[in-house]
Amino acid sequence: MKRSVAVVGAGPAGLTLANLIQQSGIDCVVLEKASRTHVETRPRAGVLEHRSVTMLESHGLADRLLMEADRHGTCEFRVSGQAFQVAYSDLYGGRQHYVYPQQEVVKDLIAAFLDAGGDIRFSVSDVELADLTSSRPSVSWTSADGVRSTVTCDFVAGCDGFHGVCRPSIPDGVLTEFTHQHGIEWLAILAEAPPSTKAIIYALHEDGFAGHMLRSPTVSRFYLQVPVGTKASDWSDEQVWEALHKRFALHGSTWSLTEGKIIEKRVLDMRSHVVEPMSYGRLYLLGDAAHIITPVGAKGMNLAMNDAATLSHALTDFYATGSETGLKTYSDDCLRRVWRAQEFSQWMVNMIHTDVGSPFFGRLAQARLEHLAESAAYRASFAENYVGP
Ligand code: RFL
């Protein structure tokens, strides 16, 4: 089999790239380890930045999203039973977040790609990359019915997430890895409960952080900071709701938290990871394959889609004019955005956790929050980074 581009992984990065390059007339095949049902029902992120939506819209890929997504322009902080809100949309040119679950983004991108004649192979195994520094690299895989195939191509797009095979196919010593373990763990909870809020809530409590994110009119995501080393099974559903009620509580308010059936409970180990450069020979890494960011600030899915847009421009330019400029600057262009997001996410991690590092950092978190509550200039900077510069 011959294709211009082999895309490994059908998450937000791989599917965005596949759609954009297909629209530019560049043929590709997408190879995905999981089944179509699995990728279309895997709940993860749910917040899209204005920039990501504009990009999808300009390619005709945002029709359902624009109809169904909730718009958000305000978030709320709760500290010691008191709440204050930051109307970040008003502070940054009316730009808003779009609340739309990642599995719906994936569903829409798969449908658009297949409708336009795209080729996705689901449930593949034993994916192997070869000849990455030659002008004709190749990717081999075994299909669900056991047939081994190989595609030779001009470029390989490694969109297979943090645990994929693309990054490990790069020889030792080529990549520089930057890793930070935040020393924090969150219990991520998905519940069939209508949101109890119109704005994302970040609550700081002496027992630890709690977050209330929105996903849909019937499903909410919650986060609870838990002691490092905790297992999800250590927490019964009753304990989860009890902790959420306690950490979100407001003094002298009638606000209440609506409970529902808990459909997912998993522990997130908060870490950040970036590799440099994001390419090797004819292999380009995108999204989580190249960088992991904490969920604080909701940047992961957006960075993955932005990488795809950058690589799509570079490939389109290459096939239209023969210019390799965009391919050569791909890694640096993406890394600038990635490090800026990492910086913001780290800033926010430090602001919403009062017990990380040492008591000194706890006091810094308090000072940062007070600054945010009091200073319009500080809030404007927060708004720019939060909703996406
Ligand atoms: P993905 O989504 O992991 O997709 C990679 C795809 O590659 C497949 N794959 C392989 N395919 C073929 N061969 C192999 N050997 C393969 N190995 C893996 C996988 O099956 C999968 O389909 O990576 P991508 O496309 O880079 O997208 C990244 C985002 O998924 C990720 O950054 C976000 O989900 C992170 N994230 C959030 N991001 C946000 O922007 N906002 C949020 O609110 C947000 N919340 C979250 C999150 C991630 C979470 N978890 C579970 C990690 C909340 C959670 C709980």
mmCIF file of N, CA and C in Angstrom, residues 48-93:
data_model
loop_
_atom_site.group_PDB
_atom_site.id
_atom_site.type_symbol
_atom_site.label_atom_id
_atom_site.label_comp_id
_atom_site.label_asym_id
_atom_site.label_seq_id
_atom_site.Cartn_x
_atom_site.Cartn_y
_atom_site.Cartn_z
ATOM 1 N N LEU A 48 -13.243 22.987 24.864
ATOM 2 C CA LEU A 48 -12.530 23.427 23.662
ATOM 3 C C LEU A 48 -12.321 24.930 23.710
ATOM 4 N N GLU A 49 -11.135 25.331 23.314
ATOM 5 C CA GLU A 49 -10.847 26.768 23.271
ATOM 6 C C GLU A 49 -11.415 27.369 21.997
ATOM 7 N N HIS A 50 -11.624 28.664 22.048
ATOM 8 C CA HIS A 50 -12.100 29.435 20.905
ATOM 9 C C HIS A 50 -11.257 29.133 19.657
ATOM 10 N N ARG A 51 -9.920 29.120 19.853
ATOM 11 C CA ARG A 51 -8.995 28.905 18.729
ATOM 12 C C ARG A 51 -9.224 27.543 18.059
ATOM 13 N N SER A 52 -9.465 26.504 18.873
ATOM 14 C CA SER A 52 -9.687 25.167 18.312
ATOM 15 C C SER A 52 -10.996 25.138 17.531
ATOM 16 N N VAL A 53 -12.033 25.784 18.093
ATOM 17 C CA VAL A 53 -13.343 25.769 17.435
ATOM 18 C C VAL A 53 -13.285 26.553 16.122
ATOM 19 N N THR A 54 -12.603 27.694 16.139
ATOM 20 C CA THR A 54 -12.492 28.494 14.911
ATOM 21 C C THR A 54 -11.798 27.681 13.820
ATOM 22 N N MET A 55 -10.759 26.961 14.216
ATOM 23 C CA MET A 55 -10.024 26.140 13.253
ATOM 24 C C MET A 55 -10.943 25.056 12.669
ATOM 25 N N LEU A 56 -11.680 24.359 13.550
ATOM 26 C CA LEU A 56 -12.586 23.307 13.065
ATOM 27 C C LEU A 56 -13.673 23.901 12.174
ATOM 28 N N GLU A 57 -14.205 25.051 12.606
ATOM 29 C CA GLU A 57 -15.287 25.691 11.856
ATOM 30 C C GLU A 57 -14.817 26.079 10.455
ATOM 31 N N SER A 58 -13.591 26.580 10.351
ATOM 32 C CA SER A 58 -13.104 27.031 9.043
ATOM 33 C C SER A 58 -12.928 25.858 8.078
ATOM 34 N N HIS A 59 -12.934 24.626 8.619
ATOM 35 C CA HIS A 59 -12.845 23.440 7.762
ATOM 36 C C HIS A 59 -14.186 22.695 7.692
ATOM 37 N N GLY A 60 -15.244 23.351 8.167
ATOM 38 C CA GLY A 60 -16.573 22.720 8.095
ATOM 39 C C GLY A 60 -16.702 21.526 9.021
ATOM 40 N N LEU A 61 -15.924 21.513 10.127
ATOM 41 C CA LEU A 61 -15.926 20.346 11.006
ATOM 42 C C LEU A 61 -16.588 20.624 12.361
ATOM 43 N N ALA A 62 -17.296 21.760 12.459
ATOM 44 C CA ALA A 62 -17.812 22.128 13.779
ATOM 45 C C ALA A 62 -19.333 22.304 13.790
ATOM 46 N N ASP A 63 -20.040 21.767 12.782
ATOM 47 C CA ASP A 63 -21.479 22.042 12.682
ATOM 48 C C ASP A 63 -22.248 21.616 13.935
ATOM 49 N N ARG A 64 -22.072 20.333 14.343
ATOM 50 C CA ARG A 64 -22.839 19.833 15.502
ATOM 51 C C ARG A 64 -22.350 20.501 16.783
ATOM 52 N N LEU A 65 -21.034 20.666 16.862
ATOM 53 C CA LEU A 65 -20.445 21.316 18.039
ATOM 54 C C LEU A 65 -21.057 22.708 18.259
ATOM 55 N N LEU A 66 -21.143 23.474 17.171
ATOM 56 C CA LEU A 66 -21.661 24.841 17.307
ATOM 57 C C LEU A 66 -23.138 24.837 17.702
ATOM 58 N N MET A 67 -23.853 23.783 17.289
ATOM 59 C CA MET A 67 -25.280 23.696 17.651
ATOM 60 C C MET A 67 -25.462 23.258 19.091
ATOM 61 N N GLU A 68 -24.606 22.313 19.542
ATOM 62 C CA GLU A 68 -24.886 21.660 20.826
ATOM 63 C C GLU A 68 -24.029 22.121 21.996
ATOM 64 N N ALA A 69 -22.844 22.679 21.717
ATOM 65 C CA ALA A 69 -21.928 22.977 22.839
ATOM 66 C C ALA A 69 -22.421 24.148 23.669
ATOM 67 N N ASP A 70 -22.256 24.002 24.967
ATOM 68 C CA ASP A 70 -22.525 25.090 25.901
ATOM 69 C C ASP A 70 -21.362 26.072 25.835
ATOM 70 N N ARG A 71 -21.640 27.366 25.909
ATOM 71 C CA ARG A 71 -20.564 28.366 25.917
ATOM 72 C C ARG A 71 -20.296 28.786 27.352
ATOM 73 N N HIS A 72 -19.018 28.919 27.689
ATOM 74 C CA HIS A 72 -18.650 29.340 29.041
ATOM 75 C C HIS A 72 -17.709 30.511 29.027
ATOM 76 N N GLY A 73 -18.007 31.497 29.850
ATOM 77 C CA GLY A 73 -17.124 32.653 29.913
ATOM 78 C C GLY A 73 -16.822 33.086 31.332
ATOM 79 N N THR A 74 -17.257 32.264 32.297
ATOM 80 C CA THR A 74 -17.038 32.608 33.706
ATOM 81 C C THR A 74 -16.607 31.357 34.456
ATOM 82 N N CYS A 75 -15.676 31.505 35.391
ATOM 83 C CA CYS A 75 -15.369 30.391 36.289
ATOM 84 C C CYS A 75 -15.412 30.904 37.720
ATOM 85 N N GLU A 76 -15.517 29.962 38.644
ATOM 86 C CA GLU A 76 -15.708 30.358 40.044
ATOM 87 C C GLU A 76 -14.646 29.718 40.929
ATOM 88 N N PHE A 77 -14.153 30.481 41.870
ATOM 89 C CA PHE A 77 -13.223 29.954 42.872
ATOM 90 C C PHE A 77 -13.929 29.980 44.225
ATOM 91 N N ARG A 78 -13.778 28.908 44.986
ATOM 92 C CA ARG A 78 -14.356 28.859 46.336
ATOM 93 C C ARG A 78 -13.227 28.627 47.332
ATOM 94 N N VAL A 79 -13.155 29.517 48.293
ATOM 95 C CA VAL A 79 -12.099 29.425 49.301
ATOM 96 C C VAL A 79 -12.726 29.666 50.658
ATOM 97 N N SER A 80 -12.492 28.745 51.569
ATOM 98 C CA SER A 80 -13.002 28.862 52.945
ATOM 99 C C SER A 80 -14.484 29.253 52.963
ATOM 100 N N GLY A 81 -15.283 28.604 52.134
ATOM 101 C CA GLY A 81 -16.725 28.843 52.152
ATOM 102 C C GLY A 81 -17.186 30.113 51.463
ATOM 103 N N GLN A 82 -16.269 30.873 50.872
ATOM 104 C CA GLN A 82 -16.631 32.104 50.140
ATOM 105 C C GLN A 82 -16.351 31.874 48.652
ATOM 106 N N ALA A 83 -17.185 32.500 47.794
ATOM 107 C CA ALA A 83 -16.983 32.319 46.348
ATOM 108 C C ALA A 83 -16.690 33.647 45.671
ATOM 109 N N PHE A 84 -15.824 33.598 44.643
ATOM 110 C CA PHE A 84 -15.734 34.754 43.743
ATOM 111 C C PHE A 84 -15.604 34.244 42.318
ATOM 112 N N GLN A 85 -16.135 35.035 41.391
ATOM 113 C CA GLN A 85 -16.154 34.597 39.993
ATOM 114 C C GLN A 85 -15.213 35.445 39.147
ATOM 115 N N VAL A 86 -14.696 34.854 38.089
ATOM 116 C CA VAL A 86 -13.889 35.606 37.129
ATOM 117 C C VAL A 86 -14.596 35.491 35.771
ATOM 118 N N ALA A 87 -15.059 36.617 35.270
ATOM 119 C CA ALA A 87 -15.760 36.634 33.967
ATOM 120 C C ALA A 87 -14.705 36.776 32.868
ATOM 121 N N TYR A 88 -14.000 35.663 32.596
ATOM 122 C CA TYR A 88 -12.824 35.743 31.719
ATOM 123 C C TYR A 88 -13.177 36.099 30.276
ATOM 124 N N SER A 89 -14.365 35.734 29.835
ATOM 125 C CA SER A 89 -14.734 36.062 28.452
ATOM 126 C C SER A 89 -14.801 37.582 28.252
ATOM 127 N N ASP A 90 -15.420 38.267 29.222
ATOM 128 C CA ASP A 90 -15.517 39.737 29.135
ATOM 129 C C ASP A 90 -14.141 40.384 29.149
ATOM 130 N N LEU A 91 -13.184 39.701 29.786
ATOM 131 C CA LEU A 91 -11.842 40.289 29.926
ATOM 132 C C LEU A 91 -10.958 39.983 28.727
ATOM 133 N N TYR A 92 -11.437 39.136 27.819
ATOM 134 C CA TYR A 92 -10.590 38.773 26.678
ATOM 135 C C TYR A 92 -11.405 38.723 25.375
ATOM 136 N N GLY A 93 -11.950 39.867 25.053
ATOM 137 C CA GLY A 93 -12.587 40.053 23.741
ATOM 138 C C GLY A 93 -13.781 39.172 23.471
#
